[in-house]
């Protein structure tokens, strides 16, 4: 009953000073809304990164020539020639944790169809490439193992290439194109995928048998890279280890020698980008939390004013038998009510801001339940922390001095 009465008194005091209370809450409202919105942007970014990279093949493993520099993602490995077809064949035979694998050779050049031409990249692969990259066909069909063996001049093209070399809307499948003056018959069109995480156009490609690209375009006997897909995302780290051991044995490397190749999984890429996103989120939340601190200081300030204004009332309550603990609780409850009410309004504003950001700014967001719980808990703690000292000061007033206060 005592707590209920104190709640009523605190509520009346807040209602009597609506404008002042609302202005006091503003710091808390803005702080909570900012924290929720910033965390939502951070979580949305991480999910977006994971989804985008997974769309490139979440189980994908890339084996590139040359030692691991752990620098920015490289292209084809340049002129490093430490990967050959025998390496791919050994991986194919011995790697039990891989579901698909393909040699990869690639070259830049011009795609030509009549008077139309477009600069693009041709990738020489085998039929398992589409499974590794999680790409479907929009029309036509994939080339066969027999066509790879015979180095057939057949190709699949992406939508960007279609738009630029077949601008009149004609059906590409069955048509002849040239890549660096080598004729190719288009047997399929890849499903549109758009840009990847690095801003590269995934539809600006030509896919052909790796034997054809090796012999007829590049005239090389080594591989630019090997691509594979782990049995599952969970098996990817172990698959990387397995491939590394196979290649070290194949290259006859001693224990003290460094790898002359680099094996990476998409999980590493996801982890790297997620770590960067987390650091940015922490920074944004730290900045947003300053508003909560300012809001807390505002509560302390207004409670000091309230104590000063109600000094006579405090003295009267004490004179008729009120205890210091009752006065303490009264002002503490008032501070907590202001803080929690501000927190509730802040949560609503934060959720609204998140919807606005996603809908009108097209930024990916994801509101995590923990962000609401933490923000709300911080509000309660802020009310207690910044309301305690003014409440204690009120409880410590001498009744006679308080009654004489003007």
mmCIF file of C-alpha atoms in Angstrom:
data_model
loop_
_atom_site.group_PDB
_atom_site.id
_atom_site.type_symbol
_atom_site.label_atom_id
_atom_site.label_comp_id
_atom_site.label_asym_id
_atom_site.label_seq_id
_atom_site.Cartn_x
_atom_site.Cartn_y
_atom_site.Cartn_z
ATOM 1 C CA UNK A 1 0.000 0.000 0.000
ATOM 2 C CA UNK A 2 2.874 2.305 0.853
ATOM 3 C CA UNK A 3 4.464 1.834 -2.588
ATOM 4 C CA UNK A 4 1.081 2.370 -4.278
ATOM 5 C CA UNK A 5 0.593 5.688 -2.445
ATOM 6 C CA UNK A 6 4.112 6.785 -3.362
ATOM 7 C CA UNK A 7 3.392 5.924 -7.004
ATOM 8 C CA UNK A 8 0.234 8.066 -6.901
ATOM 9 C CA UNK A 9 2.127 11.014 -5.406
ATOM 10 C CA UNK A 10 4.932 10.681 -7.992
ATOM 11 C CA UNK A 11 2.430 10.405 -10.856
ATOM 12 C CA UNK A 12 0.557 13.545 -9.682
ATOM 13 C CA UNK A 13 3.819 15.470 -9.485
ATOM 14 C CA UNK A 14 4.663 14.452 -13.081
ATOM 15 C CA UNK A 15 1.178 15.338 -14.386
ATOM 16 C CA UNK A 16 1.304 18.774 -12.723
ATOM 17 C CA UNK A 17 4.481 19.586 -14.685
ATOM 18 C CA UNK A 18 3.730 18.003 -18.087
ATOM 19 C CA UNK A 19 5.828 20.300 -20.259
ATOM 20 C CA UNK A 20 8.845 20.193 -17.990
ATOM 21 C CA UNK A 21 8.589 16.395 -17.695
ATOM 22 C CA UNK A 22 8.342 15.943 -21.478
ATOM 23 C CA UNK A 23 11.393 18.140 -22.042
ATOM 24 C CA UNK A 24 13.237 16.090 -19.415
ATOM 25 C CA UNK A 25 12.267 12.866 -21.215
ATOM 26 C CA UNK A 26 13.531 14.108 -24.600
ATOM 27 C CA UNK A 27 17.129 13.082 -23.945
ATOM 28 C CA UNK A 28 16.018 9.569 -22.946
ATOM 29 C CA UNK A 29 13.577 9.287 -25.887
ATOM 30 C CA UNK A 30 16.190 10.352 -28.461
ATOM 31 C CA UNK A 31 18.890 8.194 -26.832
ATOM 32 C CA UNK A 32 16.793 5.011 -26.809
ATOM 33 C CA UNK A 33 15.483 5.613 -30.343
ATOM 34 C CA UNK A 34 19.037 6.200 -31.601
ATOM 35 C CA UNK A 35 20.407 3.056 -29.962
ATOM 36 C CA UNK A 36 17.601 0.878 -31.383
ATOM 37 C CA UNK A 37 17.922 2.401 -34.870
ATOM 38 C CA UNK A 38 21.730 2.092 -34.915
ATOM 39 C CA UNK A 39 21.655 -1.524 -33.731
ATOM 40 C CA UNK A 40 18.950 -2.289 -36.321
ATOM 41 C CA UNK A 41 21.144 -0.829 -39.087
ATOM 42 C CA UNK A 42 24.145 -2.828 -37.820
ATOM 43 C CA UNK A 43 22.224 -6.110 -37.632
ATOM 44 C CA UNK A 44 20.608 -5.440 -41.010
ATOM 45 C CA UNK A 45 24.024 -4.829 -42.571
ATOM 46 C CA UNK A 46 25.403 -8.102 -41.187
ATOM 47 C CA UNK A 47 22.409 -10.073 -42.440
ATOM 48 C CA UNK A 48 22.614 -8.361 -45.827
ATOM 49 C CA UNK A 49 26.326 -9.194 -46.120
ATOM 50 C CA UNK A 50 25.722 -12.838 -45.183
ATOM 51 C CA UNK A 51 22.792 -13.143 -47.603
ATOM 52 C CA UNK A 52 24.677 -11.492 -50.470
ATOM 53 C CA UNK A 53 27.808 -13.589 -49.991
ATOM 54 C CA UNK A 54 25.727 -16.739 -49.524
ATOM 55 C CA UNK A 55 24.033 -16.009 -52.858
ATOM 56 C CA UNK A 56 27.503 -16.300 -54.404
ATOM 57 C CA UNK A 57 27.745 -19.788 -52.880
ATOM 58 C CA UNK A 58 27.932 -20.003 -49.071
ATOM 59 C CA UNK A 59 29.821 -23.333 -49.233
ATOM 60 C CA UNK A 60 32.204 -22.097 -51.916
ATOM 61 C CA UNK A 61 35.942 -22.646 -51.547
ATOM 62 C CA UNK A 62 38.491 -20.965 -53.791
ATOM 63 C CA UNK A 63 42.025 -22.257 -54.392
ATOM 64 C CA UNK A 64 44.341 -19.677 -55.939
ATOM 65 C CA UNK A 65 48.000 -19.892 -56.963
ATOM 66 C CA UNK A 66 50.577 -18.136 -54.817
ATOM 67 C CA UNK A 67 51.050 -17.738 -51.069
ATOM 68 C CA UNK A 68 48.315 -16.251 -48.869
ATOM 69 C CA UNK A 69 48.953 -12.513 -48.510
ATOM 70 C CA UNK A 70 45.722 -11.930 -46.495
ATOM 71 C CA UNK A 71 45.356 -8.684 -48.375
ATOM 72 C CA UNK A 72 42.514 -7.535 -50.610
ATOM 73 C CA UNK A 73 40.830 -10.138 -52.782
ATOM 74 C CA UNK A 74 42.964 -10.793 -55.821
ATOM 75 C CA UNK A 75 41.945 -11.473 -59.379
ATOM 76 C CA UNK A 76 43.142 -14.514 -61.262
ATOM 77 C CA UNK A 77 46.475 -14.910 -59.536
ATOM 78 C CA UNK A 78 48.397 -12.994 -62.198
ATOM 79 C CA UNK A 79 51.264 -14.971 -63.775
ATOM 80 C CA UNK A 80 51.712 -17.301 -60.776
ATOM 81 C CA UNK A 81 51.614 -20.842 -62.167
ATOM 82 C CA UNK A 82 51.493 -23.112 -59.112
ATOM 83 C CA UNK A 83 48.111 -24.685 -59.981
ATOM 84 C CA UNK A 84 47.781 -27.205 -62.795
ATOM 85 C CA UNK A 85 45.127 -29.640 -63.981
ATOM 86 C CA UNK A 86 46.764 -32.490 -62.034
ATOM 87 C CA UNK A 87 46.122 -30.533 -58.802
ATOM 88 C CA UNK A 88 42.426 -30.322 -59.670
ATOM 89 C CA UNK A 89 42.293 -34.049 -60.480
ATOM 90 C CA UNK A 90 43.899 -34.958 -57.112
ATOM 91 C CA UNK A 91 41.410 -32.753 -55.265
ATOM 92 C CA UNK A 92 38.570 -34.335 -57.243
ATOM 93 C CA UNK A 93 39.770 -37.839 -56.338
ATOM 94 C CA UNK A 94 40.759 -37.385 -52.695
ATOM 95 C CA UNK A 95 38.666 -34.555 -51.182
ATOM 96 C CA UNK A 96 35.711 -36.297 -49.512
ATOM 97 C CA UNK A 97 34.212 -33.078 -48.092
ATOM 98 C CA UNK A 98 33.645 -31.439 -51.484
ATOM 99 C CA UNK A 99 30.429 -31.912 -53.434
ATOM 100 C CA UNK A 100 31.469 -30.059 -56.611
ATOM 101 C CA UNK A 101 34.724 -28.723 -58.056
ATOM 102 C CA UNK A 102 35.935 -27.089 -61.254
ATOM 103 C CA UNK A 103 39.148 -25.750 -62.794
ATOM 104 C CA UNK A 104 38.896 -22.043 -63.649
ATOM 105 C CA UNK A 105 40.738 -20.048 -66.297
ATOM 106 C CA UNK A 106 39.626 -16.577 -67.280
ATOM 107 C CA UNK A 107 40.453 -13.759 -69.642
ATOM 108 C CA UNK A 108 39.150 -10.320 -70.512
ATOM 109 C CA UNK A 109 38.167 -9.377 -74.022
ATOM 110 C CA UNK A 110 35.494 -8.160 -76.419
ATOM 111 C CA UNK A 111 32.228 -10.002 -77.018
ATOM 112 C CA UNK A 112 31.139 -9.313 -80.596
ATOM 113 C CA UNK A 113 27.850 -9.914 -82.372
ATOM 114 C CA UNK A 114 27.679 -8.238 -85.768
ATOM 115 C CA UNK A 115 28.124 -4.495 -85.239
ATOM 116 C CA UNK A 116 27.618 -4.796 -81.467
ATOM 117 C CA UNK A 117 30.493 -5.393 -79.074
ATOM 118 C CA UNK A 118 30.964 -5.321 -75.311
ATOM 119 C CA UNK A 119 34.035 -5.693 -73.026
ATOM 120 C CA UNK A 120 33.524 -8.667 -70.739
ATOM 121 C CA UNK A 121 35.267 -11.602 -69.054
ATOM 122 C CA UNK A 122 35.195 -15.210 -70.206
ATOM 123 C CA UNK A 123 35.448 -17.959 -67.565
ATOM 124 C CA UNK A 124 36.574 -21.418 -68.581
ATOM 125 C CA UNK A 125 34.976 -23.993 -66.258
ATOM 126 C CA UNK A 126 33.340 -27.420 -66.214
ATOM 127 C CA UNK A 127 29.582 -28.212 -65.900
ATOM 128 C CA UNK A 128 29.754 -28.213 -62.058
ATOM 129 C CA UNK A 129 30.414 -24.464 -62.014
ATOM 130 C CA UNK A 130 26.711 -23.556 -61.930
ATOM 131 C CA UNK A 131 26.178 -25.724 -58.815
ATOM 132 C CA UNK A 132 29.134 -24.106 -57.039
ATOM 133 C CA UNK A 133 28.051 -20.543 -57.844
ATOM 134 C CA UNK A 134 24.352 -21.308 -57.243
ATOM 135 C CA UNK A 135 23.376 -20.004 -60.684
ATOM 136 C CA UNK A 136 20.346 -21.145 -62.682
ATOM 137 C CA UNK A 137 19.759 -20.971 -66.406
ATOM 138 C CA UNK A 138 17.193 -18.550 -67.776
ATOM 139 C CA UNK A 139 17.120 -20.398 -71.084
ATOM 140 C CA UNK A 140 19.100 -23.012 -72.979
ATOM 141 C CA UNK A 141 21.353 -25.625 -71.356
ATOM 142 C CA UNK A 142 24.791 -26.115 -69.825
ATOM 143 C CA UNK A 143 27.571 -27.631 -71.907
ATOM 144 C CA UNK A 144 28.412 -31.298 -71.240
ATOM 145 C CA UNK A 145 31.548 -33.144 -70.109
ATOM 146 C CA UNK A 146 31.921 -34.391 -73.679
ATOM 147 C CA UNK A 147 31.999 -30.790 -74.933
ATOM 148 C CA UNK A 148 34.622 -29.950 -72.300
ATOM 149 C CA UNK A 149 36.737 -32.928 -73.412
ATOM 150 C CA UNK A 150 36.510 -31.923 -77.091
ATOM 151 C CA UNK A 151 37.157 -28.222 -76.315
ATOM 152 C CA UNK A 152 33.911 -27.274 -78.039
ATOM 153 C CA UNK A 153 33.323 -23.636 -78.935
ATOM 154 C CA UNK A 154 30.087 -23.233 -76.979
ATOM 155 C CA UNK A 155 29.216 -20.617 -74.359
ATOM 156 C CA UNK A 156 26.678 -19.331 -71.870
ATOM 157 C CA UNK A 157 26.269 -15.583 -71.421
ATOM 158 C CA UNK A 158 25.000 -13.325 -68.629
ATOM 159 C CA UNK A 159 22.143 -10.838 -68.940
ATOM 160 C CA UNK A 160 24.453 -7.799 -69.183
ATOM 161 C CA UNK A 161 26.172 -9.339 -72.202
ATOM 162 C CA UNK A 162 22.760 -10.182 -73.706
ATOM 163 C CA UNK A 163 21.556 -6.575 -73.277
ATOM 164 C CA UNK A 164 24.642 -5.169 -74.993
ATOM 165 C CA UNK A 165 25.297 -7.548 -77.878
ATOM 166 C CA UNK A 166 21.666 -8.487 -78.541
ATOM 167 C CA UNK A 167 20.083 -5.031 -78.078
ATOM 168 C CA UNK A 168 17.105 -5.687 -80.337
ATOM 169 C CA UNK A 169 15.664 -8.359 -78.089
ATOM 170 C CA UNK A 170 16.434 -11.352 -80.300
ATOM 171 C CA UNK A 171 16.822 -14.792 -78.681
ATOM 172 C CA UNK A 172 20.564 -15.345 -77.995
ATOM 173 C CA UNK A 173 20.393 -19.155 -77.713
ATOM 174 C CA UNK A 174 21.540 -20.703 -80.992
ATOM 175 C CA UNK A 175 23.251 -17.478 -82.169
ATOM 176 C CA UNK A 176 26.971 -17.139 -82.896
ATOM 177 C CA UNK A 177 29.141 -14.604 -81.067
ATOM 178 C CA UNK A 178 32.881 -13.976 -81.106
ATOM 179 C CA UNK A 179 35.173 -13.507 -78.133
ATOM 180 C CA UNK A 180 38.478 -11.984 -79.200
ATOM 181 C CA UNK A 181 37.693 -13.239 -82.722
ATOM 182 C CA UNK A 182 37.120 -16.839 -81.566
ATOM 183 C CA UNK A 183 33.592 -17.923 -82.608
ATOM 184 C CA UNK A 184 31.274 -19.389 -79.935
ATOM 185 C CA UNK A 185 27.775 -20.769 -80.237
ATOM 186 C CA UNK A 186 25.488 -19.449 -77.460
ATOM 187 C CA UNK A 187 23.779 -22.466 -75.871
ATOM 188 C CA UNK A 188 22.380 -20.810 -72.754
ATOM 189 C CA UNK A 189 21.599 -17.563 -70.904
ATOM 190 C CA UNK A 190 22.318 -17.290 -67.165
ATOM 191 C CA UNK A 191 19.668 -16.141 -64.721
ATOM 192 C CA UNK A 192 20.124 -12.522 -63.664
ATOM 193 C CA UNK A 193 21.955 -12.058 -60.327
ATOM 194 C CA UNK A 194 22.861 -8.350 -60.196
ATOM 195 C CA UNK A 195 25.843 -6.891 -58.341
ATOM 196 C CA UNK A 196 27.715 -8.753 -55.618
ATOM 197 C CA UNK A 197 29.051 -7.404 -52.301
ATOM 198 C CA UNK A 198 32.040 -5.798 -54.043
ATOM 199 C CA UNK A 199 29.868 -3.948 -56.574
ATOM 200 C CA UNK A 200 30.865 -6.269 -59.432
ATOM 201 C CA UNK A 201 28.257 -7.116 -62.068
ATOM 202 C CA UNK A 202 27.686 -10.876 -61.807
ATOM 203 C CA UNK A 203 25.796 -10.858 -65.134
ATOM 204 C CA UNK A 204 28.696 -9.468 -67.171
ATOM 205 C CA UNK A 205 30.191 -12.902 -67.924
ATOM 206 C CA UNK A 206 30.721 -15.471 -70.628
ATOM 207 C CA UNK A 207 30.990 -19.110 -69.517
ATOM 208 C CA UNK A 208 32.757 -21.687 -71.719
ATOM 209 C CA UNK A 209 34.540 -25.064 -71.303
ATOM 210 C CA UNK A 210 37.897 -24.531 -69.560
ATOM 211 C CA UNK A 211 39.669 -26.595 -72.217
ATOM 212 C CA UNK A 212 38.415 -24.216 -74.909
ATOM 213 C CA UNK A 213 39.573 -21.101 -73.029
ATOM 214 C CA UNK A 214 42.941 -22.716 -72.193
ATOM 215 C CA UNK A 215 43.735 -23.833 -75.728
ATOM 216 C CA UNK A 216 42.003 -21.353 -78.018
ATOM 217 C CA UNK A 217 42.139 -18.051 -76.069
ATOM 218 C CA UNK A 218 44.895 -18.145 -73.443
ATOM 219 C CA UNK A 219 47.212 -20.868 -74.822
ATOM 220 C CA UNK A 220 48.277 -21.940 -71.299
ATOM 221 C CA UNK A 221 48.583 -25.272 -69.506
ATOM 222 C CA UNK A 222 48.080 -24.000 -65.942
ATOM 223 C CA UNK A 223 44.965 -22.881 -64.010
ATOM 224 C CA UNK A 224 44.091 -19.423 -62.724
ATOM 225 C CA UNK A 225 42.212 -21.006 -59.824
ATOM 226 C CA UNK A 226 40.154 -23.981 -58.677
ATOM 227 C CA UNK A 227 36.666 -23.512 -57.302
ATOM 228 C CA UNK A 228 34.832 -26.024 -55.157
ATOM 229 C CA UNK A 229 31.791 -26.382 -52.952
ATOM 230 C CA UNK A 230 31.876 -28.006 -49.512
ATOM 231 C CA UNK A 231 29.296 -30.655 -48.654
ATOM 232 C CA UNK A 232 27.768 -28.167 -46.174
ATOM 233 C CA UNK A 233 28.546 -24.761 -44.688
ATOM 234 C CA UNK A 234 29.564 -26.409 -41.408
ATOM 235 C CA UNK A 235 32.043 -28.667 -43.247
ATOM 236 C CA UNK A 236 33.710 -25.760 -45.072
ATOM 237 C CA UNK A 237 36.552 -25.160 -42.522
ATOM 238 C CA UNK A 238 37.447 -28.873 -42.453
ATOM 239 C CA UNK A 239 37.205 -29.025 -46.262
ATOM 240 C CA UNK A 240 39.730 -26.157 -46.458
ATOM 241 C CA UNK A 241 42.127 -28.139 -44.249
ATOM 242 C CA UNK A 242 41.616 -31.284 -46.340
ATOM 243 C CA UNK A 243 42.292 -29.467 -49.648
ATOM 244 C CA UNK A 244 45.378 -27.809 -48.146
ATOM 245 C CA UNK A 245 46.834 -31.195 -47.125
ATOM 246 C CA UNK A 246 46.108 -32.688 -50.573
ATOM 247 C CA UNK A 247 47.838 -29.802 -52.377
ATOM 248 C CA UNK A 248 50.838 -29.785 -50.022
ATOM 249 C CA UNK A 249 51.360 -33.479 -50.749
ATOM 250 C CA UNK A 250 50.808 -32.918 -54.468
ATOM 251 C CA UNK A 251 53.359 -30.074 -54.504
ATOM 252 C CA UNK A 252 55.765 -32.106 -52.314
ATOM 253 C CA UNK A 253 56.112 -29.285 -49.779
ATOM 254 C CA UNK A 254 58.168 -29.921 -46.633
ATOM 255 C CA UNK A 255 56.809 -29.086 -43.155
ATOM 256 C CA UNK A 256 58.963 -25.972 -42.923
ATOM 257 C CA UNK A 257 57.891 -24.682 -46.365
ATOM 258 C CA UNK A 258 55.018 -22.243 -46.828
ATOM 259 C CA UNK A 259 52.064 -23.060 -49.065
ATOM 260 C CA UNK A 260 52.501 -21.951 -52.682
ATOM 261 C CA UNK A 261 48.733 -21.667 -52.991
ATOM 262 C CA UNK A 262 45.871 -20.042 -51.092
ATOM 263 C CA UNK A 263 42.694 -21.805 -49.954
ATOM 264 C CA UNK A 264 39.811 -19.685 -48.675
ATOM 265 C CA UNK A 265 36.185 -20.327 -47.842
ATOM 266 C CA UNK A 266 33.268 -17.905 -48.067
ATOM 267 C CA UNK A 267 32.820 -18.272 -44.292
ATOM 268 C CA UNK A 268 36.110 -16.395 -43.824
ATOM 269 C CA UNK A 269 34.836 -13.605 -46.060
ATOM 270 C CA UNK A 270 31.532 -13.440 -44.174
ATOM 271 C CA UNK A 271 33.409 -13.349 -40.850
ATOM 272 C CA UNK A 272 35.700 -10.522 -42.028
ATOM 273 C CA UNK A 273 32.843 -8.344 -43.275
ATOM 274 C CA UNK A 274 30.721 -9.097 -40.185
ATOM 275 C CA UNK A 275 33.591 -8.063 -37.867
ATOM 276 C CA UNK A 276 33.922 -4.755 -39.711
ATOM 277 C CA UNK A 277 30.167 -4.220 -39.517
ATOM 278 C CA UNK A 278 30.178 -4.989 -35.771
ATOM 279 C CA UNK A 279 32.922 -2.418 -35.140
ATOM 280 C CA UNK A 280 30.936 0.243 -36.997
ATOM 281 C CA UNK A 281 27.785 -0.714 -35.069
ATOM 282 C CA UNK A 282 29.613 -0.403 -31.739
ATOM 283 C CA UNK A 283 30.877 3.040 -32.773
ATOM 284 C CA UNK A 284 27.390 4.183 -33.806
ATOM 285 C CA UNK A 285 25.822 2.856 -30.589
ATOM 286 C CA UNK A 286 28.523 4.555 -28.500
ATOM 287 C CA UNK A 287 27.676 7.889 -30.167
ATOM 288 C CA UNK A 288 23.924 7.284 -29.713
ATOM 289 C CA UNK A 289 24.472 6.392 -26.036
ATOM 290 C CA UNK A 290 25.693 9.924 -25.382
ATOM 291 C CA UNK A 291 22.038 10.999 -25.731
ATOM 292 C CA UNK A 292 21.128 8.599 -22.916
ATOM 293 C CA UNK A 293 23.825 10.138 -20.728
ATOM 294 C CA UNK A 294 22.514 13.634 -21.516
ATOM 295 C CA UNK A 295 18.979 12.422 -20.748
ATOM 296 C CA UNK A 296 20.148 11.077 -17.396
ATOM 297 C CA UNK A 297 21.797 14.380 -16.523
ATOM 298 C CA UNK A 298 18.533 16.103 -17.487
ATOM 299 C CA UNK A 299 16.623 13.878 -15.036
ATOM 300 C CA UNK A 300 19.089 14.681 -12.260
ATOM 301 C CA UNK A 301 18.798 18.381 -12.985
ATOM 302 C CA UNK A 302 14.993 18.400 -12.991
ATOM 303 C CA UNK A 303 14.858 16.336 -9.796
ATOM 304 C CA UNK A 304 17.110 18.889 -8.096
ATOM 305 C CA UNK A 305 14.696 21.631 -9.202
ATOM 306 C CA UNK A 306 11.775 19.553 -7.962
ATOM 307 C CA UNK A 307 13.390 19.075 -4.556
ATOM 308 C CA UNK A 308 14.007 22.818 -4.268
ATOM 309 C CA UNK A 309 10.431 23.681 -5.273
ATOM 310 C CA UNK A 310 8.889 21.183 -2.872
ATOM 311 C CA UNK A 311 11.141 21.798 0.144
ATOM 312 C CA UNK A 312 8.189 23.010 2.252
ATOM 313 C CA UNK A 313 6.098 20.001 1.206
ATOM 314 C CA UNK A 314 8.961 17.690 2.235
ATOM 315 C CA UNK A 315 9.264 19.451 5.609
ATOM 316 C CA UNK A 316 5.488 19.134 6.175
ATOM 317 C CA UNK A 317 5.508 15.395 5.386
ATOM 318 C CA UNK A 318 8.370 14.842 7.793
ATOM 319 C CA UNK A 319 6.699 16.955 10.476
ATOM 320 C CA UNK A 320 3.576 14.755 10.430
ATOM 321 C CA UNK A 321 5.615 11.545 10.740
ATOM 322 C CA UNK A 322 6.921 10.887 7.260
ATOM 323 C CA UNK A 323 10.171 8.917 7.220
ATOM 324 C CA UNK A 324 13.286 9.823 5.254
ATOM 325 C CA UNK A 325 12.991 6.505 3.410
ATOM 326 C CA UNK A 326 9.476 7.484 2.231
ATOM 327 C CA UNK A 327 10.747 10.804 0.868
ATOM 328 C CA UNK A 328 13.672 8.994 -0.770
ATOM 329 C CA UNK A 329 11.336 6.452 -2.427
ATOM 330 C CA UNK A 330 8.898 9.174 -3.554
ATOM 331 C CA UNK A 331 11.516 11.100 -5.533
ATOM 332 C CA UNK A 332 13.266 7.942 -6.740
ATOM 333 C CA UNK A 333 9.975 6.541 -8.096
ATOM 334 C CA UNK A 334 9.346 9.857 -9.813
ATOM 335 C CA UNK A 335 12.752 9.713 -11.531
ATOM 336 C CA UNK A 336 12.219 6.070 -12.590
ATOM 337 C CA UNK A 337 8.727 6.865 -13.958
ATOM 338 C CA UNK A 338 10.153 9.687 -16.071
ATOM 339 C CA UNK A 339 12.956 7.448 -17.306
ATOM 340 C CA UNK A 340 10.790 4.398 -18.124
ATOM 341 C CA UNK A 341 8.079 6.479 -19.813
ATOM 342 C CA UNK A 342 10.807 8.142 -21.896
ATOM 343 C CA UNK A 343 12.173 4.672 -22.647
ATOM 344 C CA UNK A 344 8.777 3.414 -23.900
ATOM 345 C CA UNK A 345 8.360 6.452 -26.143
ATOM 346 C CA UNK A 346 11.958 6.013 -27.311
ATOM 347 C CA UNK A 347 11.317 2.363 -28.253
ATOM 348 C CA UNK A 348 8.269 3.391 -30.309
ATOM 349 C CA UNK A 349 10.234 6.188 -31.994
ATOM 350 C CA UNK A 350 13.173 3.828 -32.640
ATOM 351 C CA UNK A 351 10.923 1.217 -34.273
ATOM 352 C CA UNK A 352 9.287 3.931 -36.370
ATOM 353 C CA UNK A 353 12.699 5.281 -37.404
ATOM 354 C CA UNK A 354 13.790 1.764 -38.397
ATOM 355 C CA UNK A 355 10.744 1.338 -40.651
ATOM 356 C CA UNK A 356 11.396 4.770 -42.196
ATOM 357 C CA UNK A 357 15.086 3.987 -42.840
ATOM 358 C CA UNK A 358 14.269 0.670 -44.530
ATOM 359 C CA UNK A 359 11.316 1.952 -46.547
ATOM 360 C CA UNK A 360 12.525 5.359 -47.707
ATOM 361 C CA UNK A 361 16.344 5.134 -47.534
ATOM 362 C CA UNK A 362 16.456 1.475 -48.675
ATOM 363 C CA UNK A 363 19.003 0.553 -45.995
ATOM 364 C CA UNK A 364 18.767 -3.021 -44.682
ATOM 365 C CA UNK A 365 17.620 -3.108 -41.034
ATOM 366 C CA UNK A 366 16.843 -5.844 -38.540
ATOM 367 C CA UNK A 367 15.469 -5.046 -35.085
ATOM 368 C CA UNK A 368 16.843 -7.488 -32.542
ATOM 369 C CA UNK A 369 14.788 -8.119 -29.392
ATOM 370 C CA UNK A 370 17.902 -7.760 -27.256
ATOM 371 C CA UNK A 371 18.353 -4.145 -28.427
ATOM 372 C CA UNK A 372 14.893 -3.227 -27.050
ATOM 373 C CA UNK A 373 15.490 -5.104 -23.776
ATOM 374 C CA UNK A 374 18.935 -3.518 -23.282
ATOM 375 C CA UNK A 375 17.656 -0.011 -24.089
ATOM 376 C CA UNK A 376 14.765 -0.419 -21.677
ATOM 377 C CA UNK A 377 17.030 -1.809 -18.938
ATOM 378 C CA UNK A 378 19.432 1.101 -19.420
ATOM 379 C CA UNK A 379 16.487 3.505 -18.965
ATOM 380 C CA UNK A 380 15.579 1.955 -15.618
ATOM 381 C CA UNK A 381 19.206 2.051 -14.476
ATOM 382 C CA UNK A 382 19.501 5.670 -15.675
ATOM 383 C CA UNK A 383 16.422 6.633 -13.618
ATOM 384 C CA UNK A 384 17.803 4.983 -10.489
ATOM 385 C CA UNK A 385 21.369 6.242 -10.960
ATOM 386 C CA UNK A 386 20.561 9.868 -11.763
ATOM 387 C CA UNK A 387 17.504 10.065 -9.482
ATOM 388 C CA UNK A 388 19.200 8.631 -6.393
ATOM 389 C CA UNK A 389 21.304 11.636 -5.384
ATOM 390 C CA UNK A 390 18.520 14.278 -5.584
ATOM 391 C CA UNK A 391 16.153 11.847 -3.794
ATOM 392 C CA UNK A 392 18.701 11.253 -1.035
ATOM 393 C CA UNK A 393 19.248 15.004 -0.703
ATOM 394 C CA UNK A 394 15.461 15.422 -0.266
ATOM 395 C CA UNK A 395 15.365 12.646 2.360
ATOM 396 C CA UNK A 396 18.243 14.237 4.288
ATOM 397 C CA UNK A 397 16.492 17.632 4.710
ATOM 398 C CA UNK A 398 15.919 18.835 8.254
ATOM 399 C CA UNK A 399 12.111 19.209 8.786
ATOM 400 C CA UNK A 400 12.361 22.542 10.668
ATOM 401 C CA UNK A 401 14.721 24.052 8.081
ATOM 402 C CA UNK A 402 12.479 22.774 5.284
ATOM 403 C CA UNK A 403 9.335 24.335 6.843
ATOM 404 C CA UNK A 404 11.076 27.706 7.107
ATOM 405 C CA UNK A 405 12.279 27.526 3.436
ATOM 406 C CA UNK A 406 10.875 30.303 1.208
#
